[in-house]
Amino acid sequence: MVRWVLGFSLVLASFSFADEQVLQPLFEKHFHKQYVSGRCGDNIRRFVKAVEREFASASDLAVVSLNNQGYSVFGMINVEKARGQRFNKPWEGEANWYHHVFAIDRNGNVYDFDFEKEPRIVPFHEYIDEMFLIEPECEKPTYGEFCAGRDNKLKDYLLESVAGEAVAKNINKENPIKVSLEEAYKDYRVLFQ
């Protein structure tokens, strides 16, 4: 009996809400019912606050703001991967976002309500590649087309990370973690230091 209780306790202790399967239903609910187009930061804050309410802690999440600090064009997203204003199809035309906000958990899973037309939690590298770095239209450049390129984006995009708990409790963190996309791409865990 004591072994069973000890084993059960260890299983519970190793369980974290940051497991994407635990957060998937809440993410889907917010994706379909709470989403507001053009309000990425507000969408993520509402989600993080809901995580705090449901799980009593958002400590396994970070809220990340991505900003262009260099000369790379910030029509940065791959529009075929971005959720359209009509919600059920990809974005149409140009999408020049000056910044973007998403959440990440300690396991490296990204929660973004603007990524694709269906709720999909994806690993950090896959998300960054698909949403920002891969430039399908630049594979065969045409006259007048500008492509920033992967290396420039890695260097020019700055990530600012704030602890999910601070966001959920409306604590204004004066010194967010600031790292280049290149640094975070090497190891996303720098967003939690």
Short mmCIF file of C-alpha atoms in Angstrom, two decimals:
data_model
loop_
_atom_site.label_atom_id
_atom_site.label_comp_id
_atom_site.label_asym_id
_atom_site.label_seq_id
_atom_site.Cartn_x
_atom_site.Cartn_y
_atom_site.Cartn_z
CA MET A 1 0.00 0.00 0.00
CA VAL A 2 2.78 2.43 0.91
CA ARG A 3 4.59 1.72 -2.38
CA TRP A 4 1.41 2.35 -4.37
CA VAL A 5 0.77 5.66 -2.60
CA LEU A 6 4.40 6.72 -3.05
CA GLY A 7 4.31 5.75 -6.74
CA PHE A 8 1.00 7.57 -7.24
CA SER A 9 2.44 10.67 -5.54
CA LEU A 10 5.47 10.64 -7.82
CA VAL A 11 3.25 10.43 -10.89
CA LEU A 12 1.20 13.40 -9.66
CA ALA A 13 4.33 15.38 -8.83
CA SER A 14 5.73 14.87 -12.33
CA PHE A 15 2.46 15.94 -13.98
CA SER A 16 2.47 19.52 -15.24
CA PHE A 17 -0.35 21.53 -16.73
CA ALA A 18 2.14 22.66 -19.38
CA ASP A 19 1.59 19.34 -21.10
CA GLU A 20 -0.12 20.45 -24.29
CA GLN A 21 -2.75 17.70 -24.00
CA VAL A 22 -3.90 19.20 -20.69
CA LEU A 23 -4.14 22.71 -22.15
CA GLN A 24 -5.53 21.68 -25.55
CA PRO A 25 -9.26 21.90 -24.57
CA LEU A 26 -8.81 25.36 -23.04
CA PHE A 27 -6.76 26.49 -26.05
CA GLU A 28 -9.44 25.22 -28.44
CA LYS A 29 -12.18 26.99 -26.49
CA HIS A 30 -10.32 30.30 -26.67
CA PHE A 31 -9.40 29.74 -30.31
CA HIS A 32 -13.03 29.35 -31.33
CA LYS A 33 -14.90 31.54 -28.83
CA GLN A 34 -12.57 34.19 -27.42
CA TYR A 35 -10.49 35.21 -30.45
CA VAL A 36 -10.44 38.83 -31.61
CA SER A 37 -8.70 39.51 -34.92
CA GLY A 38 -5.78 41.93 -34.71
CA ARG A 39 -5.53 41.64 -30.90
CA CYS A 40 -2.81 39.00 -30.44
CA GLY A 41 -1.64 40.35 -27.08
CA ASP A 42 -5.15 40.55 -25.63
CA ASN A 43 -5.97 37.05 -26.91
CA ILE A 44 -2.89 35.60 -25.21
CA ARG A 45 -3.47 37.51 -21.94
CA ARG A 46 -7.05 36.18 -21.75
CA PHE A 47 -5.76 32.65 -22.35
CA VAL A 48 -3.03 32.93 -19.69
CA LYS A 49 -5.52 34.32 -17.16
CA ALA A 50 -7.84 31.38 -17.92
CA VAL A 51 -4.94 28.97 -17.34
CA GLU A 52 -4.28 30.68 -13.99
CA ARG A 53 -7.95 30.32 -12.99
CA GLU A 54 -8.29 26.69 -14.09
CA PHE A 55 -4.95 25.35 -12.92
CA ALA A 56 -4.18 27.79 -10.06
CA SER A 57 -0.91 28.75 -11.73
CA ALA A 58 0.39 29.96 -15.07
CA SER A 59 4.00 29.51 -13.94
CA ASP A 60 4.80 27.07 -16.74
CA LEU A 61 3.93 29.66 -19.39
CA ALA A 62 5.70 32.72 -20.76
CA VAL A 63 4.13 35.45 -22.86
CA VAL A 64 6.44 36.36 -25.73
CA SER A 65 6.33 39.49 -27.85
CA LEU A 66 8.22 39.36 -31.15
CA ASN A 67 9.40 42.70 -32.56
CA ASN A 68 11.52 43.70 -35.54
CA GLN A 69 14.60 45.62 -34.36
CA GLY A 70 16.46 45.73 -37.66
CA TYR A 71 16.01 46.22 -41.37
CA SER A 72 14.10 43.01 -42.05
CA VAL A 73 10.67 43.66 -43.46
CA PHE A 74 8.05 43.00 -40.83
CA GLY A 75 5.56 41.71 -43.36
CA MET A 76 7.25 38.90 -41.54
CA ILE A 77 4.59 36.28 -41.29
CA ASN A 78 3.95 33.64 -43.86
CA VAL A 79 0.41 34.65 -44.76
CA GLU A 80 -0.58 31.15 -45.77
CA LYS A 81 0.09 30.09 -42.15
CA ALA A 82 -1.65 33.07 -40.50
CA ARG A 83 -5.27 32.88 -39.49
CA GLY A 84 -7.41 35.11 -41.65
CA GLN A 85 -9.76 37.83 -40.48
CA ARG A 86 -12.65 35.58 -41.44
CA PHE A 87 -11.23 32.97 -38.99
CA ASN A 88 -11.86 29.87 -41.10
CA LYS A 89 -9.32 30.41 -43.85
CA PRO A 90 -5.76 31.67 -44.24
CA TRP A 91 -5.02 35.38 -44.36
CA GLU A 92 -5.50 36.94 -47.79
CA GLY A 93 -3.08 39.44 -49.26
CA GLU A 94 -0.31 41.19 -47.40
CA ALA A 95 -0.04 40.92 -43.65
CA ASN A 96 2.34 43.53 -42.27
CA TRP A 97 2.33 43.01 -38.53
CA TYR A 98 4.61 45.36 -36.60
CA HIS A 99 4.80 42.91 -33.70
CA HIS A 100 3.26 39.64 -32.61
CA VAL A 101 2.48 37.97 -29.26
CA PHE A 102 2.25 34.27 -28.45
CA ALA A 103 2.61 32.02 -25.40
CA ILE A 104 5.09 29.20 -24.87
CA ASP A 105 5.24 26.54 -22.18
CA ARG A 106 8.32 25.09 -20.51
CA ASN A 107 8.17 22.08 -22.84
CA GLY A 108 8.62 24.37 -25.84
CA ASN A 109 5.03 24.23 -27.09
CA VAL A 110 3.68 27.42 -28.68
CA TYR A 111 0.11 28.67 -28.25
CA ASP A 112 -0.81 31.21 -30.93
CA PHE A 113 -4.39 32.07 -31.87
CA ASP A 114 -3.21 33.52 -35.20
CA PHE A 115 -1.34 30.43 -36.36
CA GLU A 116 -3.35 28.50 -38.93
CA LYS A 117 -7.10 28.26 -39.23
CA GLU A 118 -7.55 25.45 -36.70
CA PRO A 119 -6.21 25.32 -33.12
CA ARG A 120 -2.78 23.74 -33.28
CA ILE A 121 -0.17 23.68 -30.53
CA VAL A 122 3.26 23.26 -32.10
CA PRO A 123 6.89 22.94 -30.99
CA PHE A 124 8.81 26.24 -30.91
CA HIS A 125 11.14 25.51 -33.84
CA GLU A 126 8.35 24.30 -36.09
CA TYR A 127 6.26 27.37 -35.23
CA ILE A 128 9.09 29.86 -35.81
CA ASP A 129 10.06 28.21 -39.10
CA GLU A 130 6.52 27.98 -40.46
CA MET A 131 5.23 31.33 -39.25
CA PHE A 132 8.28 33.56 -39.72
CA LEU A 133 11.48 32.11 -41.19
CA ILE A 134 10.57 30.08 -44.25
CA GLU A 135 9.75 32.41 -47.13
CA PRO A 136 8.03 30.25 -49.79
CA GLU A 137 7.59 33.16 -52.20
CA CYS A 138 11.30 33.91 -52.03
CA GLU A 139 12.35 30.52 -53.31
CA LYS A 140 11.96 31.97 -56.83
CA PRO A 141 12.19 35.75 -56.44
CA THR A 142 10.40 37.86 -58.98
CA TYR A 143 10.98 41.47 -59.96
CA GLY A 144 10.07 43.90 -57.19
CA GLU A 145 9.78 41.25 -54.49
CA PHE A 146 11.65 41.81 -51.24
CA CYS A 147 12.77 38.91 -49.11
CA ALA A 148 14.43 39.55 -45.77
CA GLY A 149 15.94 36.09 -45.52
CA ARG A 150 16.24 33.68 -42.63
CA ASP A 151 19.60 34.95 -41.32
CA ASN A 152 18.43 38.57 -41.21
CA LYS A 153 15.21 37.65 -39.43
CA LEU A 154 17.08 35.57 -36.83
CA LYS A 155 19.32 38.56 -36.17
CA ASP A 156 16.74 41.37 -36.43
CA TYR A 157 13.77 39.96 -34.52
CA LEU A 158 13.80 40.54 -30.79
CA LEU A 159 11.80 38.45 -28.34
CA GLU A 160 10.61 39.86 -25.03
CA SER A 161 9.37 37.31 -22.54
CA VAL A 162 7.29 37.85 -19.39
CA ALA A 163 6.36 35.09 -16.94
CA GLY A 164 2.83 33.79 -17.39
CA GLU A 165 2.12 34.22 -13.68
CA ALA A 166 2.99 37.93 -13.85
CA VAL A 167 0.70 38.38 -16.86
CA ALA A 168 -2.14 36.45 -15.21
CA LYS A 169 -1.91 38.56 -12.06
CA ASN A 170 -1.50 41.85 -13.95
CA ILE A 171 1.94 42.40 -12.47
CA ASN A 172 3.83 44.81 -14.69
CA LYS A 173 7.26 43.27 -15.02
CA GLU A 174 9.70 46.12 -15.55
CA ASN A 175 12.51 44.02 -16.99
CA PRO A 176 11.27 41.41 -19.42
CA ILE A 177 13.75 38.87 -20.72
CA LYS A 178 15.05 40.22 -24.04
CA VAL A 179 16.81 37.94 -26.50
CA SER A 180 17.29 37.80 -30.23
CA LEU A 181 15.28 35.27 -32.18
CA GLU A 182 18.61 33.66 -33.05
CA GLU A 183 19.41 33.14 -29.36
CA ALA A 184 15.95 31.71 -28.62
CA TYR A 185 16.10 29.51 -31.72
CA LYS A 186 19.25 27.89 -30.33
CA ASP A 187 17.50 27.21 -27.00
CA TYR A 188 13.93 28.38 -26.31
CA ARG A 189 14.53 27.93 -22.55
CA VAL A 190 16.24 31.35 -22.47
CA LEU A 191 12.69 32.73 -22.50
CA PHE A 192 12.21 31.37 -18.94
CA GLN A 193 15.42 32.56 -17.21
#
